[in-house]
Amino acid sequence: LQARMRELRALLQRHGYDFVLERPTLLGFETAEAMRNFREQAIAHGVPEPLFTAEAPTRAESLRIRTLGAFRVTRGQTPLSDRDFGREKARQLLHVLAAHSGEWLPKTRLIDLLWPEADPDSADGTFRVALNALQKALEPDRPSGKPGRYVLKQGTSYRLSEDAWLDAREFERLLAAADAFEDEAAIPLYREALTLCEGPFLAEFPQYDAWCDRERERLAALYREGACRLARLLVDRGDAEAASWAERVLEREPCAEEAARALMTAQAHAGDRAQAIRTYDRLVVALDEELDVDPMPETQQLYERLVNLDGGAVTSL
């Protein structure tokens, strides 16, 4: 709710409709009482009171960082280029902070990650140069000596502020919200979360060490689990869209059996049993070539039911 209210305030402010949250209008609240009730309940659920005033900070003024696929940073409406970062290490420092979103990272660890071969006597100065370049790229108008809005400091530790919109963080938030439902109410939340994933985490930077690999694998697992849950929900209501989400998982992970089962079921429900059997055959090949294993028993049982399926028994899958 807090995230949605921030987005709403940003849109209203960007297009000149601040009054929608401030007085009854044809576009918003019908009465002043309805407006007050909404405001009181929203604040009780944790929405910051300043979001209901025209002076509230907006997403449009904030930093947006995309890491799921192509790396992109936007400050307000301005995309940042390599030239804006000035130094490659400044951009890499942002990558590390994004990969450990929410964690306080000691300066010594940041130096170990980014300059593992650095001379201890010069490492501190090298770090300060990269940090200053990053701060300048993110907040070029910040007065000298004023604390950063997006890169926070606590003692000698640093982390990325929640004032920065980070797609990976939003992805996890939406998945957690969807997981709270066990019915079709979760579908739009899963869709919104999964649509944020344009590719693997920091996909353009395969040279990064284990600190990036772990986050890349963790987020890939969350994507797989979320897409499979969405596909199952869509299969249960007979929605053909289920197949497309299962296929997206298999494009990334050909051995994902849960996705293969969802796709086989969706294809059978669509009346294409032959295609469902071919999906199983491709899975068998992928498992053999990549893992040297057979499909799990539940996958084999689904295949056997498909092979022996009577024309009217599709809904029993």
CSV table of C-alpha atoms in Angstrom, one decimal:
chain,number,residue,atom,x,y,z
A,1,LEU,CA,0.0,0.0,0.0
A,2,GLN,CA,2.8,2.4,0.8
A,3,ALA,CA,4.5,1.7,-2.6
A,4,ARG,CA,1.2,2.2,-4.4
A,5,MET,CA,0.5,5.5,-2.6
A,6,ARG,CA,4.0,6.7,-3.5
A,7,GLU,CA,3.4,5.8,-7.2
A,8,LEU,CA,-0.1,7.5,-7.1
A,9,ARG,CA,1.3,10.7,-5.6
A,10,ALA,CA,4.1,10.7,-8.2
A,11,LEU,CA,1.7,10.4,-11.1
A,12,LEU,CA,-0.7,13.1,-9.7
A,13,GLN,CA,2.2,15.5,-9.1
A,14,ARG,CA,3.8,14.8,-12.5
A,15,HIS,CA,0.5,15.6,-14.3
A,16,GLY,CA,-0.8,18.4,-12.1
A,17,TYR,CA,-3.6,16.5,-10.3
A,18,ASP,CA,-2.4,16.9,-6.7
A,19,PHE,CA,-5.9,18.0,-5.7
A,20,VAL,CA,-7.2,14.4,-6.2
A,21,LEU,CA,-5.9,13.5,-2.7
A,22,GLU,CA,-6.7,16.8,-1.1
A,23,ARG,CA,-10.4,17.6,-1.8
A,24,PRO,CA,-13.5,15.9,-3.2
A,25,THR,CA,-13.6,15.9,-7.0
A,26,LEU,CA,-15.3,14.0,-9.8
A,27,LEU,CA,-11.9,12.2,-10.4
A,28,GLY,CA,-11.5,11.0,-6.8
A,29,PHE,CA,-13.3,11.1,-3.5
A,30,GLU,CA,-17.0,11.8,-3.7
A,31,THR,CA,-17.2,13.5,-0.3
A,32,ALA,CA,-14.9,15.0,2.3
A,33,GLU,CA,-15.8,12.3,4.7
A,34,ALA,CA,-14.8,9.6,2.3
A,35,MET,CA,-11.5,11.3,1.8
A,36,ARG,CA,-10.9,11.6,5.5
A,37,ASN,CA,-11.8,8.0,6.1
A,38,PHE,CA,-9.4,6.8,3.4
A,39,ARG,CA,-6.6,9.0,4.7
A,40,GLU,CA,-7.0,7.8,8.3
A,41,GLN,CA,-7.1,4.1,7.3
A,42,ALA,CA,-4.1,4.5,5.0
A,43,ILE,CA,-2.0,6.2,7.7
A,44,ALA,CA,-3.1,3.5,10.2
A,45,HIS,CA,-1.7,0.9,7.7
A,46,GLY,CA,1.7,2.7,7.6
A,47,VAL,CA,1.3,5.1,4.7
A,48,PRO,CA,3.4,8.3,5.6
A,49,GLU,CA,1.1,11.2,6.2
A,50,PRO,CA,3.2,13.6,4.0
A,51,LEU,CA,2.1,11.6,1.0
A,52,PHE,CA,-1.3,13.3,1.3
A,53,THR,CA,0.3,16.7,0.8
A,54,ALA,CA,1.4,18.4,-2.4
A,55,GLU,CA,4.9,18.8,-1.0
A,56,ALA,CA,5.4,15.0,-0.7
A,57,PRO,CA,8.6,13.6,-2.4
A,58,THR,CA,7.7,11.7,-5.5
A,59,ARG,CA,8.9,8.7,-7.5
A,60,ALA,CA,9.4,11.1,-10.4
A,61,GLU,CA,12.1,12.9,-8.4
A,62,SER,CA,13.7,9.7,-7.2
A,63,LEU,CA,16.3,7.3,-8.5
A,64,ARG,CA,15.2,4.2,-10.4
A,65,ILE,CA,17.7,1.3,-10.7
A,66,ARG,CA,17.0,-1.7,-13.0
A,67,THR,CA,19.2,-4.7,-12.5
A,68,LEU,CA,17.0,-7.6,-13.8
A,69,GLY,CA,18.3,-7.8,-17.3
A,70,ALA,CA,19.9,-4.7,-18.8
A,71,PHE,CA,21.4,-2.4,-16.1
A,72,ARG,CA,19.8,1.0,-16.3
A,73,VAL,CA,19.7,4.0,-13.9
A,74,THR,CA,17.3,6.9,-14.2
A,75,ARG,CA,17.5,10.1,-12.1
A,76,GLY,CA,14.1,11.7,-12.3
A,77,GLN,CA,13.4,11.6,-16.0
A,78,THR,CA,17.1,11.5,-17.0
A,79,PRO,CA,18.8,8.2,-17.9
A,80,LEU,CA,22.4,8.0,-16.6
A,81,SER,CA,25.1,7.2,-19.1
A,82,ASP,CA,28.6,5.8,-18.5
A,83,ARG,CA,29.9,9.4,-18.7
A,84,ASP,CA,27.6,10.4,-15.8
A,85,PHE,CA,29.3,7.7,-13.6
A,86,GLY,CA,32.7,9.0,-14.6
A,87,ARG,CA,34.5,5.9,-13.3
A,88,GLU,CA,33.7,2.3,-14.0
A,89,LYS,CA,34.4,1.5,-10.3
A,90,ALA,CA,31.6,4.0,-9.3
A,91,ARG,CA,29.1,2.0,-11.3
A,92,GLN,CA,30.5,-1.3,-9.9
A,93,LEU,CA,30.1,0.1,-6.4
A,94,LEU,CA,26.4,0.7,-7.2
A,95,HIS,CA,26.2,-2.9,-8.4
A,96,VAL,CA,27.5,-4.2,-5.2
A,97,LEU,CA,25.2,-2.1,-3.1
A,98,ALA,CA,22.2,-3.2,-5.2
A,99,ALA,CA,23.2,-6.8,-4.8
A,100,HIS,CA,23.2,-6.4,-1.0
A,101,SER,CA,20.1,-4.2,-0.8
A,102,GLY,CA,19.1,-3.6,2.8
A,103,GLU,CA,22.5,-4.7,4.2
A,104,TRP,CA,25.1,-2.4,5.8
A,105,LEU,CA,28.4,-3.2,4.1
A,106,PRO,CA,31.6,-2.3,5.9
A,107,LYS,CA,34.0,-0.3,3.8
A,108,THR,CA,36.6,-3.0,4.3
A,109,ARG,CA,34.3,-5.5,2.6
A,110,LEU,CA,33.5,-3.2,-0.3
A,111,ILE,CA,37.2,-2.7,-0.8
A,112,ASP,CA,37.8,-6.5,-0.8
A,113,LEU,CA,35.1,-7.0,-3.3
A,114,LEU,CA,36.0,-4.2,-5.7
A,115,TRP,CA,39.8,-3.9,-5.2
A,116,PRO,CA,41.0,-7.3,-4.0
A,117,GLU,CA,44.6,-6.7,-5.1
A,118,ALA,CA,44.7,-3.1,-3.9
A,119,ASP,CA,47.6,-1.9,-1.7
A,120,PRO,CA,46.2,-1.4,1.8
A,121,ASP,CA,47.8,2.0,2.1
A,122,SER,CA,46.1,3.4,-1.0
A,123,ALA,CA,42.8,1.4,-0.9
A,124,ASP,CA,41.0,3.9,1.3
A,125,GLY,CA,41.7,6.8,-1.0
A,126,THR,CA,40.7,4.7,-4.0
A,127,PHE,CA,37.4,3.8,-2.4
A,128,ARG,CA,36.7,7.5,-1.6
A,129,VAL,CA,37.3,8.5,-5.2
A,130,ALA,CA,34.8,5.9,-6.4
A,131,LEU,CA,32.2,6.8,-3.8
A,132,ASN,CA,32.4,10.5,-4.6
A,133,ALA,CA,32.0,9.8,-8.3
A,134,LEU,CA,28.9,7.6,-7.5
A,135,GLN,CA,27.4,10.3,-5.2
A,136,LYS,CA,28.0,12.9,-7.9
A,137,ALA,CA,26.3,10.8,-10.5
A,138,LEU,CA,23.3,10.1,-8.4
A,139,GLU,CA,23.0,13.6,-6.8
A,140,PRO,CA,24.8,16.1,-8.9
A,141,ASP,CA,23.2,19.1,-7.0
A,142,ARG,CA,23.9,17.8,-3.5
A,143,PRO,CA,25.7,20.4,-1.4
A,144,SER,CA,29.2,19.5,-0.3
A,145,GLY,CA,29.2,17.8,3.1
A,146,LYS,CA,25.5,17.0,3.1
A,147,PRO,CA,24.7,13.3,3.7
A,148,GLY,CA,23.7,11.4,0.5
A,149,ARG,CA,20.1,10.5,-0.1
A,150,TYR,CA,20.7,7.3,-2.0
A,151,VAL,CA,23.9,5.9,-0.6
A,152,LEU,CA,23.6,6.0,3.2
A,153,LYS,CA,26.5,5.9,5.6
A,154,GLN,CA,26.6,4.6,9.2
A,155,GLY,CA,30.0,4.7,10.8
A,156,THR,CA,32.3,3.1,8.2
A,157,SER,CA,29.5,1.0,6.6
A,158,TYR,CA,27.3,1.8,3.6
A,159,ARG,CA,24.0,0.7,2.0
A,160,LEU,CA,21.5,1.6,-0.7
A,161,SER,CA,18.7,3.8,0.6
A,162,GLU,CA,15.1,2.7,0.2
A,163,ASP,CA,14.5,6.1,-1.4
A,164,ALA,CA,16.0,4.5,-4.5
A,165,TRP,CA,13.5,2.4,-6.4
A,166,LEU,CA,15.2,-0.9,-7.1
A,167,ASP,CA,13.5,-3.4,-9.4
A,168,ALA,CA,14.9,-6.5,-7.5
A,169,ARG,CA,13.5,-5.1,-4.2
A,170,GLU,CA,10.1,-4.3,-5.8
A,171,PHE,CA,10.1,-7.8,-7.4
A,172,GLU,CA,10.5,-9.5,-4.0
A,173,ARG,CA,7.9,-7.2,-2.4
A,174,LEU,CA,5.3,-8.1,-5.0
A,175,LEU,CA,6.1,-11.8,-4.8
A,176,ALA,CA,5.7,-11.7,-1.0
A,177,ALA,CA,2.3,-9.9,-1.4
A,178,ALA,CA,1.2,-12.5,-4.0
A,179,ASP,CA,2.3,-15.4,-1.8
A,180,ALA,CA,-0.1,-14.2,0.9
A,181,PHE,CA,-3.0,-15.3,-1.3
A,182,GLU,CA,-3.9,-18.9,-2.2
A,183,ASP,CA,-6.5,-18.0,-4.9
A,184,GLU,CA,-6.8,-16.0,-8.1
A,185,ALA,CA,-6.3,-12.8,-6.1
A,186,ALA,CA,-2.6,-13.5,-6.4
A,187,ILE,CA,-2.5,-13.5,-10.2
A,188,PRO,CA,-2.2,-9.8,-10.9
A,189,LEU,CA,0.6,-9.5,-8.3
A,190,TYR,CA,2.5,-12.4,-9.7
A,191,ARG,CA,2.2,-10.9,-13.2
A,192,GLU,CA,3.4,-7.5,-12.1
A,193,ALA,CA,6.4,-9.0,-10.2
A,194,LEU,CA,7.5,-11.3,-13.0
A,195,THR,CA,7.2,-8.6,-15.6
A,196,LEU,CA,9.9,-6.7,-13.8
A,197,CYS,CA,12.3,-9.5,-14.7
A,198,GLU,CA,13.7,-8.8,-18.1
A,199,GLY,CA,16.6,-11.2,-17.6
A,200,PRO,CA,19.1,-12.5,-15.0
A,201,PHE,CA,20.4,-10.1,-12.4
A,202,LEU,CA,23.1,-7.9,-13.9
A,203,ALA,CA,23.1,-10.1,-16.9
A,204,GLU,CA,25.6,-7.8,-18.8
A,205,PHE,CA,28.3,-8.5,-16.2
A,206,PRO,CA,29.0,-12.2,-16.3
A,207,GLN,CA,32.6,-11.6,-15.1
A,208,TYR,CA,31.5,-10.7,-11.6
A,209,ASP,CA,32.6,-12.9,-8.7
A,210,ALA,CA,30.6,-15.0,-6.3
A,211,TRP,CA,28.9,-12.1,-4.6
A,212,CYS,CA,26.9,-11.5,-7.8
A,213,ASP,CA,26.5,-15.2,-8.7
A,214,ARG,CA,24.7,-15.9,-5.4
A,215,GLU,CA,22.2,-13.0,-5.9
A,216,ARG,CA,21.7,-14.0,-9.5
A,217,GLU,CA,20.9,-17.6,-8.5
A,218,ARG,CA,18.6,-16.5,-5.6
A,219,LEU,CA,16.6,-14.2,-7.8
A,220,ALA,CA,16.4,-16.7,-10.6
A,221,ALA,CA,15.0,-19.3,-8.1
A,222,LEU,CA,12.4,-16.7,-7.0
A,223,TYR,CA,11.4,-16.1,-10.6
A,224,ARG,CA,11.1,-19.8,-11.3
A,225,GLU,CA,8.9,-20.4,-8.2
A,226,GLY,CA,6.7,-17.3,-8.8
A,227,ALA,CA,6.2,-18.2,-12.5
A,228,CYS,CA,5.3,-21.8,-11.7
A,229,ARG,CA,2.8,-20.7,-9.1
A,230,LEU,CA,1.3,-18.2,-11.5
A,231,ALA,CA,1.1,-20.9,-14.2
A,232,ARG,CA,-0.6,-23.3,-11.8
A,233,LEU,CA,-3.2,-20.7,-10.8
A,234,LEU,CA,-3.9,-20.0,-14.5
A,235,VAL,CA,-4.1,-23.7,-15.3
A,236,ASP,CA,-6.6,-24.2,-12.5
A,237,ARG,CA,-9.0,-21.6,-14.1
A,238,GLY,CA,-8.3,-22.8,-17.6
A,239,ASP,CA,-6.5,-19.8,-18.8
A,240,ALA,CA,-4.3,-20.3,-21.9
A,241,GLU,CA,-1.8,-17.7,-20.5
A,242,ALA,CA,-0.5,-20.5,-18.2
A,243,ALA,CA,1.5,-22.0,-21.1
A,244,SER,CA,3.4,-18.7,-21.8
A,245,TRP,CA,4.6,-18.4,-18.2
A,246,ALA,CA,5.8,-22.0,-18.0
A,247,GLU,CA,7.6,-21.6,-21.4
A,248,ARG,CA,9.4,-18.5,-20.0
A,249,VAL,CA,10.8,-20.5,-17.2
A,250,LEU,CA,11.9,-23.4,-19.5
A,251,GLU,CA,13.6,-20.9,-21.8
A,252,ARG,CA,15.8,-19.9,-18.8
A,253,GLU,CA,16.0,-23.3,-17.1
A,254,PRO,CA,15.2,-26.3,-19.5
A,255,CYS,CA,15.4,-28.7,-16.5
A,256,ALA,CA,12.7,-27.0,-14.5
A,257,GLU,CA,10.3,-29.9,-14.0
A,258,GLU,CA,7.6,-28.0,-12.2
A,259,ALA,CA,7.3,-25.6,-15.2
A,260,ALA,CA,7.4,-28.5,-17.6
A,261,ARG,CA,4.4,-30.2,-15.8
A,262,ALA,CA,2.5,-26.9,-15.8
A,263,LEU,CA,3.1,-26.5,-19.6
A,264,MET,CA,2.2,-30.1,-20.3
A,265,THR,CA,-1.1,-29.7,-18.4
A,266,ALA,CA,-1.9,-26.3,-20.1
A,267,GLN,CA,-1.2,-27.8,-23.5
A,268,ALA,CA,-3.4,-30.8,-22.8
A,269,HIS,CA,-6.2,-28.5,-21.6
A,270,ALA,CA,-5.9,-26.6,-24.8
A,271,GLY,CA,-6.5,-29.9,-26.7
A,272,ASP,CA,-2.9,-30.4,-27.9
A,273,ARG,CA,-1.9,-33.7,-26.2
A,274,ALA,CA,0.8,-34.3,-28.9
A,275,GLN,CA,2.5,-31.0,-28.0
A,276,ALA,CA,2.3,-31.9,-24.3
A,277,ILE,CA,4.1,-35.2,-25.0
A,278,ARG,CA,6.8,-33.4,-27.0
A,279,THR,CA,7.3,-31.0,-24.0
A,280,TYR,CA,8.0,-34.1,-21.9
A,281,ASP,CA,10.4,-35.5,-24.5
A,282,ARG,CA,12.4,-32.3,-24.5
A,283,LEU,CA,12.5,-32.3,-20.7
A,284,VAL,CA,13.9,-35.9,-20.8
A,285,VAL,CA,16.6,-34.9,-23.1
A,286,ALA,CA,17.5,-31.8,-21.1
A,287,LEU,CA,17.7,-33.7,-17.8
A,288,ASP,CA,19.8,-36.4,-19.4
A,289,GLU,CA,22.3,-34.0,-21.1
A,290,GLU,CA,22.6,-31.5,-18.2
A,291,LEU,CA,22.1,-33.5,-15.1
A,292,ASP,CA,22.2,-37.2,-16.1
A,293,VAL,CA,18.9,-37.9,-14.3
A,294,ASP,CA,15.4,-39.1,-15.2
A,295,PRO,CA,12.3,-37.0,-14.6
A,296,MET,CA,10.8,-37.1,-11.2
A,297,PRO,CA,8.0,-39.7,-10.5
A,298,GLU,CA,5.3,-37.0,-10.6
A,299,THR,CA,6.4,-35.9,-14.0
A,300,GLN,CA,6.5,-39.4,-15.3
A,301,GLN,CA,3.0,-40.1,-13.9
A,302,LEU,CA,1.7,-37.0,-15.7
A,303,TYR,CA,3.2,-38.2,-18.9
A,304,GLU,CA,1.7,-41.7,-18.5
A,305,ARG,CA,-1.8,-40.1,-17.9
A,306,LEU,CA,-1.3,-38.0,-21.0
A,307,VAL,CA,-0.4,-41.1,-23.1
A,308,ASN,CA,-3.4,-43.0,-21.8
A,309,LEU,CA,-5.8,-40.0,-21.8
A,310,ASP,CA,-9.3,-40.5,-23.0
A,311,GLY,CA,-10.8,-37.6,-25.0
A,312,GLY,CA,-13.0,-36.3,-22.2
A,313,ALA,CA,-10.6,-36.7,-19.3
A,314,VAL,CA,-8.4,-33.6,-19.8
A,315,THR,CA,-9.8,-31.8,-16.7
A,316,SER,CA,-8.6,-34.7,-14.5
A,317,LEU,CA,-4.9,-33.8,-15.1
